[in-house]
mmCIF file of C-alpha atoms in Angstrom:
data_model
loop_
_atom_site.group_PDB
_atom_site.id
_atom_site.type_symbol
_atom_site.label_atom_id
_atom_site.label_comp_id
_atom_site.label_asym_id
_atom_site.label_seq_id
_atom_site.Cartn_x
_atom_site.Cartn_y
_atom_site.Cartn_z
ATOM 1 C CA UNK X 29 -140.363 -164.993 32.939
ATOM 2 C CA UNK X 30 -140.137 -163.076 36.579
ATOM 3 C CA UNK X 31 -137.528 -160.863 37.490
ATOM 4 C CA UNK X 32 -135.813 -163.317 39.818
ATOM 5 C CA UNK X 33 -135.417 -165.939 36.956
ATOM 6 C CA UNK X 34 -133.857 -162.989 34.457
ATOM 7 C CA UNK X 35 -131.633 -162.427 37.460
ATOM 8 C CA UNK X 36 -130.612 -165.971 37.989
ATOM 9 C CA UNK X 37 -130.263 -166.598 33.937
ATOM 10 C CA UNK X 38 -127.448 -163.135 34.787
ATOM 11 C CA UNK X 39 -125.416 -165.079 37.162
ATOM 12 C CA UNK X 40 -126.069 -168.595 36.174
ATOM 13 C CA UNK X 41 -124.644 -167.999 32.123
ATOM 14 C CA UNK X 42 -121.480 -165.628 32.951
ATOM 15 C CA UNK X 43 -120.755 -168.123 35.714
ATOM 16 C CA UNK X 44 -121.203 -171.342 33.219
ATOM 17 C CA UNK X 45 -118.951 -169.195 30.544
ATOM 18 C CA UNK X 46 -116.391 -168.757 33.405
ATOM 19 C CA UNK X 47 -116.056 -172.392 34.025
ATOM 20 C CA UNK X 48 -115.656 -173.364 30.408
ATOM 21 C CA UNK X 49 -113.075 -171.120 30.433
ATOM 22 C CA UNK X 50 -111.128 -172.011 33.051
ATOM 23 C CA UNK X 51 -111.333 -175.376 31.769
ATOM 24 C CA UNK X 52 -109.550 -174.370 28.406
ATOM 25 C CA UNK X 53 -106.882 -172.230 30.133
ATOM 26 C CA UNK X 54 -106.017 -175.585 32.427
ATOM 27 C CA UNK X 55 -105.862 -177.697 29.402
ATOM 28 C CA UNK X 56 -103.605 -175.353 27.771
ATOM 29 C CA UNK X 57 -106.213 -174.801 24.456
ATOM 30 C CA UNK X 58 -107.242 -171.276 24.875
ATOM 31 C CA UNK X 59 -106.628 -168.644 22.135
ATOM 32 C CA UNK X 60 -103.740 -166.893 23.799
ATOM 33 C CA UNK X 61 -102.202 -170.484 24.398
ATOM 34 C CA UNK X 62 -101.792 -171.640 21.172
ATOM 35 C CA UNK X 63 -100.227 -168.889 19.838
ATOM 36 C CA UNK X 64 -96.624 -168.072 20.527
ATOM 37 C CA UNK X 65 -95.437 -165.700 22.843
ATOM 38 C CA UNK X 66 -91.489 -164.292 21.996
ATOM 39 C CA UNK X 67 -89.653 -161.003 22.740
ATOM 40 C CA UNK X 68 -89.427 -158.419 20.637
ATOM 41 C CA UNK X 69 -86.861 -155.758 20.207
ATOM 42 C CA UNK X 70 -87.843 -151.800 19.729
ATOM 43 C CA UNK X 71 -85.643 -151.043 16.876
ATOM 44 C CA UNK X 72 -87.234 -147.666 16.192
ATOM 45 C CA UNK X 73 -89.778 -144.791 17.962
ATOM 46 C CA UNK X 74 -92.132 -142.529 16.582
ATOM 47 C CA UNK X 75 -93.489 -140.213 18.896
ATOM 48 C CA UNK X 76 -97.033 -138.289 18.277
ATOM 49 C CA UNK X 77 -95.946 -135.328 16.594
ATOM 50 C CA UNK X 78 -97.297 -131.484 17.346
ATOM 51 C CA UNK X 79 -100.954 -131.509 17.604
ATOM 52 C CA UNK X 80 -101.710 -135.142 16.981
ATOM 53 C CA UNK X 81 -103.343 -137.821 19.115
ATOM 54 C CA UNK X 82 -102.093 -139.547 22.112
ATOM 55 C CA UNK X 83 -105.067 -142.437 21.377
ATOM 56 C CA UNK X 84 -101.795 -144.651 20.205
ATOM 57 C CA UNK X 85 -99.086 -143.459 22.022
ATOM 58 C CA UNK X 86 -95.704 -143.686 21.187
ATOM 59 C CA UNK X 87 -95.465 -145.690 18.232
ATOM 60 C CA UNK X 88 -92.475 -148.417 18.263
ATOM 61 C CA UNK X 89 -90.829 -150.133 15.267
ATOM 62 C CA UNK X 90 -90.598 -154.297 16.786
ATOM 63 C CA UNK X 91 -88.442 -156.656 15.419
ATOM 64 C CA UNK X 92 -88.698 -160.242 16.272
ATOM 65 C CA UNK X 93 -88.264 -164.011 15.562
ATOM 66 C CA UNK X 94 -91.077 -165.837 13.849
ATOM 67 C CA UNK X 95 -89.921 -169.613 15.423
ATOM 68 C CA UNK X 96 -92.471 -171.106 12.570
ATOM 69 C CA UNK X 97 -91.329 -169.110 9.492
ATOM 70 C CA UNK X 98 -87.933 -169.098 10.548
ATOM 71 C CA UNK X 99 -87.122 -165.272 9.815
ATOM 72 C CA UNK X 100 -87.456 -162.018 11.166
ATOM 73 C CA UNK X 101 -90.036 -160.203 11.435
ATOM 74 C CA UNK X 102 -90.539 -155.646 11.640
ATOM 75 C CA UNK X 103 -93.699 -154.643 12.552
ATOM 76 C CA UNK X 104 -95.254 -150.868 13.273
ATOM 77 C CA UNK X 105 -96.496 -150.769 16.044
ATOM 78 C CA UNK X 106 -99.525 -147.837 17.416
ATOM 79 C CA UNK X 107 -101.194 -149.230 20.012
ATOM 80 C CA UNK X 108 -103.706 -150.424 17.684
ATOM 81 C CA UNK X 109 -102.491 -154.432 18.787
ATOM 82 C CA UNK X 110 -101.925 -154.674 22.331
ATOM 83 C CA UNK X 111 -101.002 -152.294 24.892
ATOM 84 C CA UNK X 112 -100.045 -148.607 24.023
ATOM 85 C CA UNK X 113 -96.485 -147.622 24.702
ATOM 86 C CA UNK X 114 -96.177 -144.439 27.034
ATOM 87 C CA UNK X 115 -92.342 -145.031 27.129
ATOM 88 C CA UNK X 116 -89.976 -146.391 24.560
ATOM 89 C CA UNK X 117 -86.419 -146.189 23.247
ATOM 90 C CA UNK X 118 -84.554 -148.301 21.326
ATOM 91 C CA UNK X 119 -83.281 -151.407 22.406
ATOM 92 C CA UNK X 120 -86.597 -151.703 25.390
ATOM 93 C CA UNK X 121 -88.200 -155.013 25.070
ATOM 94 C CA UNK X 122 -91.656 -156.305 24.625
ATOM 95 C CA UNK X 123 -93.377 -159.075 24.590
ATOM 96 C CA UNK X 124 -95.482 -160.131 21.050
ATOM 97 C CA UNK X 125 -97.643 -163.058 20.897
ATOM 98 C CA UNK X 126 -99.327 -164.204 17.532
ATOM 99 C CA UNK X 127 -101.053 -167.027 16.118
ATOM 100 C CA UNK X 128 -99.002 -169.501 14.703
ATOM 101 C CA UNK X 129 -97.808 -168.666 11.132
ATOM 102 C CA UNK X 130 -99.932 -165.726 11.419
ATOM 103 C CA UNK X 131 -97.549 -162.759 12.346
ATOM 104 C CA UNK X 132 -99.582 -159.777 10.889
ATOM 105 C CA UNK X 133 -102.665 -160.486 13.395
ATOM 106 C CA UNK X 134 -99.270 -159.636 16.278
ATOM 107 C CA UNK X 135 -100.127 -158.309 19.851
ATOM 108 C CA UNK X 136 -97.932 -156.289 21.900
ATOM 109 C CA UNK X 137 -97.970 -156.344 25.751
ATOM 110 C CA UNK X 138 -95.156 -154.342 27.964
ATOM 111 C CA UNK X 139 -96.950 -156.860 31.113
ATOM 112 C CA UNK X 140 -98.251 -160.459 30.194
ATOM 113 C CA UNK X 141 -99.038 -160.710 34.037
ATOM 114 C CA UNK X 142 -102.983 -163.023 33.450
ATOM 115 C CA UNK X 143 -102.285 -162.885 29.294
ATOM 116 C CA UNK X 144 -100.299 -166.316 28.642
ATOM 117 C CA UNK X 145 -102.952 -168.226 30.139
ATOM 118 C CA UNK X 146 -105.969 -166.547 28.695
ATOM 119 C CA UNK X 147 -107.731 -165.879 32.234
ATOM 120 C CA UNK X 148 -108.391 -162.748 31.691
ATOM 121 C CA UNK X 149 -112.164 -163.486 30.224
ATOM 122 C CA UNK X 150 -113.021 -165.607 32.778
ATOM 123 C CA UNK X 151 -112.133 -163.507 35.239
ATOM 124 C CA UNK X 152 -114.228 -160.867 34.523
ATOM 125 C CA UNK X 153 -116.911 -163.300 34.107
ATOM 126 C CA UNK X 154 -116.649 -164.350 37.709
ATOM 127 C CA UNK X 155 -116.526 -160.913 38.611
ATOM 128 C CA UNK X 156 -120.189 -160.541 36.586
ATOM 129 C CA UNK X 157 -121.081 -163.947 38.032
ATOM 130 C CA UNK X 158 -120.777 -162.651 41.600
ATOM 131 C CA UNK X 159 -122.418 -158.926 40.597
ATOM 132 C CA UNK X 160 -125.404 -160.990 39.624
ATOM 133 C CA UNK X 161 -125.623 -163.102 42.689
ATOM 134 C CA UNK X 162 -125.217 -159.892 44.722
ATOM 135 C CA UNK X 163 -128.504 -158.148 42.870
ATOM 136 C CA UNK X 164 -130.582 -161.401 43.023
ATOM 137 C CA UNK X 165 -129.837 -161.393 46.630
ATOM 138 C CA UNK X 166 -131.771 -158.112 47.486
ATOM 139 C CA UNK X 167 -134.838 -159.826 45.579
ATOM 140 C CA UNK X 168 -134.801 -163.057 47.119
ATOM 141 C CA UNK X 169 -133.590 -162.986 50.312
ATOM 142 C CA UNK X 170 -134.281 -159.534 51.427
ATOM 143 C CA UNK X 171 -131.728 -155.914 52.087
ATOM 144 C CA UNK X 172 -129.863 -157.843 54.894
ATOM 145 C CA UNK X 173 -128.289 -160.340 52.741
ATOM 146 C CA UNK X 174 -128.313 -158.252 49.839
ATOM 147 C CA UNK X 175 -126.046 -155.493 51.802
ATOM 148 C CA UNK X 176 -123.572 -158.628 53.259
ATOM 149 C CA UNK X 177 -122.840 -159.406 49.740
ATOM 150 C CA UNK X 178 -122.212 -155.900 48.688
ATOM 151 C CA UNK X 179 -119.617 -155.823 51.642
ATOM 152 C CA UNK X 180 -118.012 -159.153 50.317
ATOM 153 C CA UNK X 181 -117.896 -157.697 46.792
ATOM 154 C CA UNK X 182 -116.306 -154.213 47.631
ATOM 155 C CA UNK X 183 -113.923 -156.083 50.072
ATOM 156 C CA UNK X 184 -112.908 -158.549 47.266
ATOM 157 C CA UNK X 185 -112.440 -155.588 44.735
ATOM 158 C CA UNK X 186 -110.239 -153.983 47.325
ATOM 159 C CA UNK X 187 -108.134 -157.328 47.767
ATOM 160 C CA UNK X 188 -107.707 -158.081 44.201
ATOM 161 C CA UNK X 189 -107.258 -154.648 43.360
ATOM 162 C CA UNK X 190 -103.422 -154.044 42.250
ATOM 163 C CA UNK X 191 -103.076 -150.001 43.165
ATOM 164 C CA UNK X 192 -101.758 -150.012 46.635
ATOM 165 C CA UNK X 193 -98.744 -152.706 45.646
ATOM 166 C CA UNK X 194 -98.599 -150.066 42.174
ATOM 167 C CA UNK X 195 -98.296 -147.258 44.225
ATOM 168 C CA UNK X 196 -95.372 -148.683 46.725
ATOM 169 C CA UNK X 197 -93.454 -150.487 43.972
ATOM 170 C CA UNK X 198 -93.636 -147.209 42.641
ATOM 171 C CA UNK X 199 -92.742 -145.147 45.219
ATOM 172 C CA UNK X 200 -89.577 -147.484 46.083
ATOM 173 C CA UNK X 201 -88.620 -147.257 42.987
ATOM 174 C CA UNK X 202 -88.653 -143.568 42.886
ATOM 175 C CA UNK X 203 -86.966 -143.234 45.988
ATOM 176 C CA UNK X 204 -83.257 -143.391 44.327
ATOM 177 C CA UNK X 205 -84.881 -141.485 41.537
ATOM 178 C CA UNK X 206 -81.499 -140.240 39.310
ATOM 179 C CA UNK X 207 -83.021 -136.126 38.228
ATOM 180 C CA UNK X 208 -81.344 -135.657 34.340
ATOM 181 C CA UNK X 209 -82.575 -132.781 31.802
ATOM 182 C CA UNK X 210 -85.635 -133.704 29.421
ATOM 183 C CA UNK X 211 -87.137 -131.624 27.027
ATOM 184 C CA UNK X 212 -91.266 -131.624 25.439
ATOM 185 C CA UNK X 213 -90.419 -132.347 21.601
ATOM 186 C CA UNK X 214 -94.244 -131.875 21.288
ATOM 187 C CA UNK X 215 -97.354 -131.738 22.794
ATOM 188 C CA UNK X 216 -100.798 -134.071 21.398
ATOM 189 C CA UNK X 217 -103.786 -132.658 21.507
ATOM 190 C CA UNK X 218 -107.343 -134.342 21.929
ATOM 191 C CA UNK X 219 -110.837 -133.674 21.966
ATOM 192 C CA UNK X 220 -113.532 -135.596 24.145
ATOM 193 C CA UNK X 221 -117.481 -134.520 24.323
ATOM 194 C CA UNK X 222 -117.958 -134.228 27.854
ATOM 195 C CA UNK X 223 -121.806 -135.095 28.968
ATOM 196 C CA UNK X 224 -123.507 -131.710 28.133
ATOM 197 C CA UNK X 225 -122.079 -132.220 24.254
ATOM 198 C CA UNK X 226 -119.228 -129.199 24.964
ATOM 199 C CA UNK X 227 -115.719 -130.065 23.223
ATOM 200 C CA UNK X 228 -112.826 -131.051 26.187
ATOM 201 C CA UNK X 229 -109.432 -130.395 24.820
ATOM 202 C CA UNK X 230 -106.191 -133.330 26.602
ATOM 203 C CA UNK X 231 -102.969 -131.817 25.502
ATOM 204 C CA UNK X 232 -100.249 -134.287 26.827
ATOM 205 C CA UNK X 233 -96.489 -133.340 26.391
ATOM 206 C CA UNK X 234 -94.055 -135.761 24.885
ATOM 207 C CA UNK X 235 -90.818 -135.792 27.036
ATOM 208 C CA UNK X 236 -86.934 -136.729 25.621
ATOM 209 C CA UNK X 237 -84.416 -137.589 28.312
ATOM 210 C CA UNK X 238 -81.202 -139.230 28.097
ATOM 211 C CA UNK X 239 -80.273 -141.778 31.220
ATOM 212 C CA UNK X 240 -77.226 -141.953 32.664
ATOM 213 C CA UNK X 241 -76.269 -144.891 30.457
ATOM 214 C CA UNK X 242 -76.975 -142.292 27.517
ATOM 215 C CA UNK X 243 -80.216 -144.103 26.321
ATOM 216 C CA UNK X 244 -82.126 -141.892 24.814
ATOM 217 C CA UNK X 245 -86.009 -142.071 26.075
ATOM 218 C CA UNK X 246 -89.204 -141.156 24.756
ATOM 219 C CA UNK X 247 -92.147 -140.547 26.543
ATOM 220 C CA UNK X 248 -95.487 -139.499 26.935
ATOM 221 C CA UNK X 249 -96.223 -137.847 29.719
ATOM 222 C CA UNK X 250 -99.640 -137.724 30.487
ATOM 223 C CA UNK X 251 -99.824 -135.636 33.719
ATOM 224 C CA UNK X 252 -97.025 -133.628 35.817
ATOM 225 C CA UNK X 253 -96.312 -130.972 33.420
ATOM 226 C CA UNK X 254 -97.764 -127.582 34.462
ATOM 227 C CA UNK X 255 -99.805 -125.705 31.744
ATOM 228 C CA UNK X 256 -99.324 -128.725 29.236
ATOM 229 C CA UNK X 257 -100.644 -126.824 26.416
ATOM 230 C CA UNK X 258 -97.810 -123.825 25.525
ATOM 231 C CA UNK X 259 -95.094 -126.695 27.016
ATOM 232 C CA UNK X 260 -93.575 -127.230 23.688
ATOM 233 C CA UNK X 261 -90.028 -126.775 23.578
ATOM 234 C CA UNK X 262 -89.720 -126.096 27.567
ATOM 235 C CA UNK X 263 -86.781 -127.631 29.372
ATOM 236 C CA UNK X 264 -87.939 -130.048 31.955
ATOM 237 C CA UNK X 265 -86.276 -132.220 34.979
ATOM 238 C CA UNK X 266 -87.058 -135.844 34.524
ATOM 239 C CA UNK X 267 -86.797 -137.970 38.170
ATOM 240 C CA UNK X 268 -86.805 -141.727 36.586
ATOM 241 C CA UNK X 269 -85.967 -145.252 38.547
ATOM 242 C CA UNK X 270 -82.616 -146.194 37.857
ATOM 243 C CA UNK X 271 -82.684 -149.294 35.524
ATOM 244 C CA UNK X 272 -86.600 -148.884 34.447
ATOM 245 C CA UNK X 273 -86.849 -146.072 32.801
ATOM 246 C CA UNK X 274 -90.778 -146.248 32.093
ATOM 247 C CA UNK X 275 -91.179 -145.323 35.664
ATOM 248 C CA UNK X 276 -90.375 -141.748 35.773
ATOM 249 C CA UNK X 277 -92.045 -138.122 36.761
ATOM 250 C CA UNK X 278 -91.172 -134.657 36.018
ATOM 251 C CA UNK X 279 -92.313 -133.608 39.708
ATOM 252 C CA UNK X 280 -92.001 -136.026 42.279
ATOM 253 C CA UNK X 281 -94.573 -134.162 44.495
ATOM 254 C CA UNK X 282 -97.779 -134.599 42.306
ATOM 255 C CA UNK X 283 -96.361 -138.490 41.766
ATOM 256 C CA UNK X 284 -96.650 -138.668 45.378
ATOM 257 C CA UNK X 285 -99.865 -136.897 45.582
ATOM 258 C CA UNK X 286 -100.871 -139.646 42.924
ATOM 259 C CA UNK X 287 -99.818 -142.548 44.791
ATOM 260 C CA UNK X 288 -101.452 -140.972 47.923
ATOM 261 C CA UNK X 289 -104.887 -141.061 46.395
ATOM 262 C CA UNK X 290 -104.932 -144.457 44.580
ATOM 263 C CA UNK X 291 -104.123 -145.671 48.230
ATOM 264 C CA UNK X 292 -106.938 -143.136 49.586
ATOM 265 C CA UNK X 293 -109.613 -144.988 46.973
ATOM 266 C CA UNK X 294 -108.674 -148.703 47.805
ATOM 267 C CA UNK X 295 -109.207 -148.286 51.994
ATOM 268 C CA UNK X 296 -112.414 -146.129 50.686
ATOM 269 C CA UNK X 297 -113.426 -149.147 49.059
ATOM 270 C CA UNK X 298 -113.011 -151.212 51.947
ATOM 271 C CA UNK X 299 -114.517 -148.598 54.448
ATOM 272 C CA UNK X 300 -117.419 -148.646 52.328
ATOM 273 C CA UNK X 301 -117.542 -152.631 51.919
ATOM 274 C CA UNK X 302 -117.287 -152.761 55.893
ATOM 275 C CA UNK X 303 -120.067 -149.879 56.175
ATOM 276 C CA UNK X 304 -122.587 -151.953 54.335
ATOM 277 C CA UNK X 305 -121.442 -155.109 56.048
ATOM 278 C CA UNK X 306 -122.320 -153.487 59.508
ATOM 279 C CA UNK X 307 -125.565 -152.639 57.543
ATOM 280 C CA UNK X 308 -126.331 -156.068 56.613
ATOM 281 C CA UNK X 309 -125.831 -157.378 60.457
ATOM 282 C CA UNK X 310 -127.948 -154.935 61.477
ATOM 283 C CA UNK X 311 -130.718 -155.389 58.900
ATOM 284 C CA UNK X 312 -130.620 -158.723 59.920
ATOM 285 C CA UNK X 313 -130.505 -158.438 63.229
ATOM 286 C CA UNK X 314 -133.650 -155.803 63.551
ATOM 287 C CA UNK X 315 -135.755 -156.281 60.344
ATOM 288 C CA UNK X 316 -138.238 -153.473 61.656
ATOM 289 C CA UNK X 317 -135.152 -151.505 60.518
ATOM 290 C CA UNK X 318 -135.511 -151.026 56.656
ATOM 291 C CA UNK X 319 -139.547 -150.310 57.711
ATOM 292 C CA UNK X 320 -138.846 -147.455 59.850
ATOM 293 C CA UNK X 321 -136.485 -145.830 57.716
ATOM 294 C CA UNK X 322 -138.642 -146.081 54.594
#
């Protein structure tokens, strides 16, 4: 078997997958469908204490109502099912999905945005699907082509791509920011191997504030803090959005620096899918091109 026949079994399966999927999710029998989705309640929060991991986040106790058992139902949970919880307090609600009369095997989600239908698979299949189409391209129908469908890729990345609508949801939210005293309760502590096989050490402080509604808030607060590591015990400003508390920042200027370059990376991205579309045209235009500049 040729290379262009390995490359067209690469976008030919993912994209067959994708379909089957899609199918399921529009006839309502995917996994994440026949489960049940309900609300739970954070009855309890258990922060990383001094010197542990961050890997789960803040852990939440979850009560909620099991529709086929008829009771209720307390869970622990660590980020171990679901989505890890940066920011929690007690009362905040999540969602929990499980299979039916199977609430140990729960999830929790703070977004089910793509979840409830089960497209998230799929998705990423198409996104392979189109990857693979993009490669076989160079190989069958020459640089030109190959380089148009690079441009079409990046450009549909940049569309799809949620971190410029992140960033000003964000940023509107923070502009009637409420500024109330926080303090780090601890600080975790992590250690990666970077490339070279040397030991990286994360410290991220965990933040308490109370709102102005005297809810008392838990967080984790991965950036913002300078000198993260000796922050135990320091006395902090916390800027959150009135009403959400999970968006908050203990220094509005490196949240706006954030912001700035998430927005920075996205036109990037679409600089660089319009570069290699002009490429394409042009490859296709003068095919002594790719010649003289090899």
């Amino acid at each position: 078997m040729g290379i262009q026949e390995i490359l067209g079994w690469w976008w030919v399966v993912p994209g067959g997958i994708a379909l089957v999927g899609y199918a399921c999710s529009l006839g309502g029998v995917t996994r994440v469908q026949r489960g049940l989705w309900v609300v739970g309640t954070v009855v309890g929060v258990h922060p990383p204490g001094h010197g542990e991991s961050k890997r789960g986040g803040v852990g939440v106790t979850v009560v909620f109502w099991d529709p086929v058992g008829e009771r209720e139902v307390r869970v622990r949970h660590v980020g171990e099912r679901g989505d890890v919880v940066d920011v929690a307090w007690v009362g905040r609600e999540l969602a929990v999905w499980f299979p039916r009369g199977r609430t140990e095997r729960f999830r929790v989600l703070e977004e089910t945005a793509g979840e409830t239908r089960g497209l998230g698979g799929p998705n990423c299949l198409v996104f392979l699907t189109f990857v693979g189409l993009v490669v076989q391209a160079f190989f069958v129908w020459g640089h030109g082509v190959g380089l148009l469908g690079v441009g079409g890729l990046l450009g549909a990345v940049g569309l799809i791509s949620p971190d410029v609508a992140l960033a000003r949801k964000r940023a509107a939210l923070l502009a009637d920011a409420v500024a109330v005293p926080g303090r780090v309760v601890s600080v975790s502590r992590d250690v990666y191997t970077d490339g070279e096989g040397g030991e990286v050490v994360n410290h991220a402080p965990v933040v308490q504030f109370a709102t102005r509604e005297g809810v008392v808030v838990t967080a984790l607060c991965r950036d913002g803090i300078v000198r993260p590591r000796s922050s135990r015990g320091r006395h902090v400003v916390v800027h959150y959005a009135p009403g959400d508390p999970t968006v908050f920042t203990p220094d509005l200027d490196h949240d706006r620096r954030e912001r700035a370059a998430a927005v920075r990376f996205i036109r990037g991205v679409f600089c660089a899918g319009g570069a290699a579309v002009a490429a394409g045209v042009i490859s296709l235009l003068y095919p002594g091109v790719w010649a003289f500049l090899s």
